[in-house]
Amino acid sequence: MVNELILNDTVIKLDHYQEEQINHLYKVTITFKVTSADYHDITTLLYKGIFDVKIPERHLAFRGAIQQYSTSVTNLYEKDQVGEFKLSLVETSD
């Protein structure tokens, strides 16, 4: 299993990783935990929408955009909370 993914320069430890190709472009779906301490940084990163995606364990890198995004918790500003984020990234053709 793939254990980490890098969005821009941010390393994300993964709980789940799924990879597929659609029309010769990569799509990865990941699940990861976000603590209340990291919530602001992660959501600020995700608002960018398009990323340099690196999956070191697969020797894979591409420019990707968010296709789908969800979280189990809507307010991680409360101390000591942990939410599960699910994110699908699709390789852009440009």
Short mmCIF file of N, CA and C in Angstrom, two decimals:
data_model
loop_
_atom_site.label_atom_id
_atom_site.label_comp_id
_atom_site.label_asym_id
_atom_site.label_seq_id
_atom_site.Cartn_x
_atom_site.Cartn_y
_atom_site.Cartn_z
N MET A 1 0.82 -1.19 0.00
CA MET A 1 0.00 0.00 0.00
C MET A 1 0.87 1.25 0.00
N VAL A 2 0.37 2.28 -0.65
CA VAL A 2 1.05 3.57 -0.67
C VAL A 2 0.76 4.26 0.66
N ASN A 3 1.82 4.74 1.32
CA ASN A 3 1.68 5.32 2.66
C ASN A 3 1.69 6.84 2.71
N GLU A 4 2.20 7.48 1.63
CA GLU A 4 2.20 8.93 1.65
C GLU A 4 2.11 9.50 0.24
N LEU A 5 1.62 10.73 0.19
CA LEU A 5 1.47 11.48 -1.04
C LEU A 5 1.93 12.89 -0.74
N ILE A 6 2.49 13.56 -1.72
CA ILE A 6 2.96 14.93 -1.53
C ILE A 6 2.15 15.85 -2.44
N LEU A 7 1.47 16.83 -1.84
CA LEU A 7 0.77 17.87 -2.59
C LEU A 7 1.59 19.14 -2.47
N ASN A 8 2.06 19.63 -3.60
CA ASN A 8 3.02 20.72 -3.62
C ASN A 8 4.20 20.28 -2.73
N ASP A 9 4.43 20.88 -1.61
CA ASP A 9 5.52 20.45 -0.74
C ASP A 9 5.03 19.86 0.57
N THR A 10 3.75 19.54 0.66
CA THR A 10 3.16 19.04 1.90
C THR A 10 3.02 17.52 1.84
N VAL A 11 3.66 16.84 2.79
CA VAL A 11 3.57 15.38 2.88
C VAL A 11 2.30 15.02 3.64
N ILE A 12 1.52 14.11 3.04
CA ILE A 12 0.27 13.65 3.66
C ILE A 12 0.36 12.15 3.88
N LYS A 13 0.20 11.74 5.13
CA LYS A 13 0.20 10.31 5.49
C LYS A 13 -1.17 9.73 5.17
N LEU A 14 -1.20 8.62 4.44
CA LEU A 14 -2.45 8.08 3.93
C LEU A 14 -2.97 6.89 4.72
N ASP A 15 -4.30 6.80 4.79
CA ASP A 15 -4.97 5.62 5.33
C ASP A 15 -5.45 4.72 4.20
N HIS A 16 -5.71 5.32 3.04
CA HIS A 16 -6.21 4.57 1.89
C HIS A 16 -5.68 5.23 0.62
N TYR A 17 -5.36 4.40 -0.38
CA TYR A 17 -4.88 4.90 -1.68
C TYR A 17 -5.44 4.02 -2.77
N GLN A 18 -6.03 4.66 -3.77
CA GLN A 18 -6.52 3.94 -4.94
C GLN A 18 -6.07 4.70 -6.17
N GLU A 19 -5.58 3.98 -7.16
CA GLU A 19 -5.06 4.60 -8.37
C GLU A 19 -5.72 3.96 -9.59
N GLU A 20 -6.05 4.79 -10.58
CA GLU A 20 -6.57 4.27 -11.84
C GLU A 20 -6.18 5.23 -12.95
N GLN A 21 -6.35 4.77 -14.18
CA GLN A 21 -6.13 5.64 -15.33
C GLN A 21 -7.43 5.78 -16.11
N ILE A 22 -7.73 7.02 -16.47
CA ILE A 22 -8.91 7.32 -17.26
C ILE A 22 -8.44 8.13 -18.47
N ASN A 23 -8.64 7.58 -19.66
CA ASN A 23 -8.18 8.24 -20.89
C ASN A 23 -6.69 8.59 -20.81
N HIS A 24 -5.90 7.68 -20.28
CA HIS A 24 -4.44 7.81 -20.15
C HIS A 24 -4.00 8.87 -19.15
N LEU A 25 -4.93 9.33 -18.32
CA LEU A 25 -4.59 10.28 -17.26
C LEU A 25 -4.82 9.61 -15.91
N TYR A 26 -3.93 9.91 -14.96
CA TYR A 26 -4.03 9.30 -13.63
C TYR A 26 -5.15 9.93 -12.81
N LYS A 27 -5.80 9.08 -12.02
CA LYS A 27 -6.73 9.52 -10.99
C LYS A 27 -6.36 8.77 -9.72
N VAL A 28 -6.17 9.50 -8.64
CA VAL A 28 -5.90 8.87 -7.35
C VAL A 28 -6.96 9.33 -6.36
N THR A 29 -7.42 8.39 -5.57
CA THR A 29 -8.37 8.67 -4.50
C THR A 29 -7.69 8.29 -3.20
N ILE A 30 -7.66 9.22 -2.27
CA ILE A 30 -6.95 9.01 -1.01
C ILE A 30 -7.86 9.33 0.17
N THR A 31 -7.56 8.71 1.28
CA THR A 31 -8.22 9.01 2.56
C THR A 31 -7.10 9.23 3.57
N PHE A 32 -7.26 10.28 4.38
CA PHE A 32 -6.24 10.60 5.38
C PHE A 32 -6.87 11.32 6.55
N LYS A 33 -6.20 11.26 7.68
CA LYS A 33 -6.67 11.91 8.91
C LYS A 33 -6.10 13.33 8.99
N VAL A 34 -6.92 14.23 9.50
CA VAL A 34 -6.49 15.60 9.74
C VAL A 34 -6.86 15.96 11.18
N THR A 35 -5.88 16.41 11.93
CA THR A 35 -6.12 16.83 13.31
C THR A 35 -6.53 18.30 13.35
N SER A 36 -7.11 18.70 14.45
CA SER A 36 -7.48 20.10 14.61
C SER A 36 -6.24 21.00 14.51
N ALA A 37 -5.08 20.51 14.91
CA ALA A 37 -3.85 21.29 14.83
C ALA A 37 -3.43 21.53 13.38
N ASP A 38 -3.73 20.60 12.47
CA ASP A 38 -3.33 20.71 11.07
C ASP A 38 -4.44 21.20 10.14
N TYR A 39 -5.64 21.34 10.67
CA TYR A 39 -6.82 21.64 9.87
C TYR A 39 -6.65 22.89 9.00
N HIS A 40 -6.23 23.97 9.59
CA HIS A 40 -6.10 25.23 8.84
C HIS A 40 -5.11 25.09 7.69
N ASP A 41 -3.95 24.50 7.96
CA ASP A 41 -2.93 24.35 6.92
C ASP A 41 -3.41 23.46 5.78
N ILE A 42 -4.07 22.36 6.11
CA ILE A 42 -4.54 21.42 5.08
C ILE A 42 -5.65 22.05 4.25
N THR A 43 -6.62 22.68 4.88
CA THR A 43 -7.71 23.27 4.11
C THR A 43 -7.23 24.45 3.25
N THR A 44 -6.29 25.22 3.76
CA THR A 44 -5.71 26.31 2.96
C THR A 44 -5.02 25.73 1.74
N LEU A 45 -4.29 24.64 1.92
CA LEU A 45 -3.64 23.96 0.79
C LEU A 45 -4.68 23.47 -0.22
N LEU A 46 -5.72 22.80 0.26
CA LEU A 46 -6.72 22.22 -0.63
C LEU A 46 -7.50 23.28 -1.41
N TYR A 47 -7.67 24.47 -0.85
CA TYR A 47 -8.37 25.53 -1.57
C TYR A 47 -7.65 25.95 -2.84
N LYS A 48 -6.38 25.62 -2.97
CA LYS A 48 -5.64 25.95 -4.20
C LYS A 48 -6.21 25.19 -5.39
N GLY A 49 -6.71 23.97 -5.16
CA GLY A 49 -7.42 23.24 -6.20
C GLY A 49 -6.57 22.47 -7.19
N ILE A 50 -5.41 22.99 -7.55
CA ILE A 50 -4.50 22.33 -8.50
C ILE A 50 -3.13 22.21 -7.84
N PHE A 51 -2.50 21.03 -8.02
CA PHE A 51 -1.28 20.72 -7.26
C PHE A 51 -0.24 20.00 -8.11
N ASP A 52 0.99 20.07 -7.63
CA ASP A 52 2.03 19.13 -8.07
C ASP A 52 1.85 17.93 -7.17
N VAL A 53 1.48 16.79 -7.76
CA VAL A 53 1.20 15.57 -7.01
C VAL A 53 2.38 14.63 -7.18
N LYS A 54 2.89 14.13 -6.06
CA LYS A 54 3.99 13.15 -6.10
C LYS A 54 3.62 11.96 -5.23
N ILE A 55 3.82 10.78 -5.77
CA ILE A 55 3.62 9.54 -5.02
C ILE A 55 4.96 8.80 -5.07
N PRO A 56 5.85 9.09 -4.10
CA PRO A 56 7.20 8.54 -4.15
C PRO A 56 7.27 7.01 -4.25
N GLU A 57 6.40 6.32 -3.55
CA GLU A 57 6.45 4.86 -3.55
C GLU A 57 6.08 4.26 -4.91
N ARG A 58 5.40 5.03 -5.75
CA ARG A 58 5.01 4.58 -7.09
C ARG A 58 5.89 5.22 -8.16
N HIS A 59 6.84 6.09 -7.75
CA HIS A 59 7.67 6.85 -8.69
C HIS A 59 6.79 7.57 -9.69
N LEU A 60 5.76 8.23 -9.18
CA LEU A 60 4.74 8.87 -10.00
C LEU A 60 4.63 10.34 -9.61
N ALA A 61 4.57 11.19 -10.62
CA ALA A 61 4.38 12.62 -10.39
C ALA A 61 3.55 13.18 -11.54
N PHE A 62 2.61 14.07 -11.20
CA PHE A 62 1.79 14.71 -12.22
C PHE A 62 1.18 15.97 -11.66
N ARG A 63 0.66 16.80 -12.54
CA ARG A 63 -0.10 17.99 -12.15
C ARG A 63 -1.55 17.54 -12.02
N GLY A 64 -2.16 17.77 -10.87
CA GLY A 64 -3.50 17.26 -10.64
C GLY A 64 -4.45 18.29 -10.06
N ALA A 65 -5.73 18.07 -10.34
CA ALA A 65 -6.79 18.94 -9.84
C ALA A 65 -7.77 18.12 -9.00
N ILE A 66 -8.38 18.77 -8.03
CA ILE A 66 -9.38 18.10 -7.20
C ILE A 66 -10.62 17.80 -8.05
N GLN A 67 -11.03 16.54 -8.03
CA GLN A 67 -12.27 16.15 -8.68
C GLN A 67 -13.39 16.02 -7.64
N GLN A 68 -13.02 15.48 -6.47
CA GLN A 68 -14.00 15.29 -5.40
C GLN A 68 -13.29 15.44 -4.06
N TYR A 69 -14.02 15.98 -3.08
CA TYR A 69 -13.43 16.24 -1.77
C TYR A 69 -14.53 16.16 -0.72
N SER A 70 -14.27 15.45 0.36
CA SER A 70 -15.22 15.40 1.46
C SER A 70 -14.48 15.20 2.77
N THR A 71 -15.17 15.52 3.85
CA THR A 71 -14.60 15.34 5.18
C THR A 71 -15.68 14.85 6.13
N SER A 72 -15.26 14.09 7.12
CA SER A 72 -16.21 13.54 8.10
C SER A 72 -16.60 14.56 9.17
N VAL A 73 -15.85 15.64 9.27
CA VAL A 73 -16.08 16.65 10.30
C VAL A 73 -16.08 18.02 9.65
N THR A 74 -17.04 18.84 10.00
CA THR A 74 -17.09 20.17 9.38
C THR A 74 -16.40 21.25 10.20
N ASN A 75 -16.10 20.97 11.47
CA ASN A 75 -15.44 21.98 12.30
C ASN A 75 -14.33 21.35 13.11
N LEU A 76 -13.13 21.40 12.55
CA LEU A 76 -11.97 20.87 13.26
C LEU A 76 -11.24 21.97 14.04
N TYR A 77 -11.90 23.13 14.21
CA TYR A 77 -11.28 24.18 15.00
C TYR A 77 -11.33 23.87 16.49
N GLU A 78 -12.18 22.93 16.89
CA GLU A 78 -12.22 22.52 18.29
C GLU A 78 -10.99 21.67 18.59
N LYS A 79 -10.35 21.94 19.70
CA LYS A 79 -9.10 21.27 20.09
C LYS A 79 -9.28 19.75 20.20
N ASP A 80 -8.23 19.03 19.80
CA ASP A 80 -8.12 17.57 19.92
C ASP A 80 -9.14 16.79 19.08
N GLN A 81 -9.63 17.39 18.01
CA GLN A 81 -10.52 16.69 17.09
C GLN A 81 -9.71 16.08 15.95
N VAL A 82 -10.24 15.00 15.37
CA VAL A 82 -9.61 14.36 14.20
C VAL A 82 -10.72 14.08 13.20
N GLY A 83 -10.47 14.49 11.96
CA GLY A 83 -11.43 14.23 10.89
C GLY A 83 -10.80 13.38 9.81
N GLU A 84 -11.64 12.70 9.05
CA GLU A 84 -11.17 11.90 7.92
C GLU A 84 -11.50 12.66 6.64
N PHE A 85 -10.48 12.90 5.84
CA PHE A 85 -10.66 13.58 4.57
C PHE A 85 -10.55 12.56 3.45
N LYS A 86 -11.41 12.71 2.43
CA LYS A 86 -11.35 11.87 1.24
C LYS A 86 -11.20 12.82 0.06
N LEU A 87 -10.24 12.50 -0.81
CA LEU A 87 -9.88 13.41 -1.89
C LEU A 87 -9.60 12.60 -3.15
N SER A 88 -10.19 13.02 -4.26
CA SER A 88 -9.86 12.44 -5.57
C SER A 88 -9.18 13.51 -6.40
N LEU A 89 -8.02 13.16 -6.93
CA LEU A 89 -7.23 14.06 -7.76
C LEU A 89 -7.11 13.46 -9.15
N VAL A 90 -7.30 14.29 -10.17
CA VAL A 90 -7.20 13.83 -11.55
C VAL A 90 -6.10 14.61 -12.25
N GLU A 91 -5.26 13.88 -12.97
CA GLU A 91 -4.18 14.51 -13.73
C GLU A 91 -4.77 15.47 -14.75
N THR A 92 -4.18 16.65 -14.85
CA THR A 92 -4.62 17.61 -15.86
C THR A 92 -3.82 17.35 -17.14
N SER A 93 -4.43 17.64 -18.26
CA SER A 93 -3.79 17.34 -19.54
C SER A 93 -2.87 18.45 -20.03
N ASP A 94 -2.80 19.56 -19.31
CA ASP A 94 -1.92 20.66 -19.74
C ASP A 94 -0.61 20.66 -19.03
#
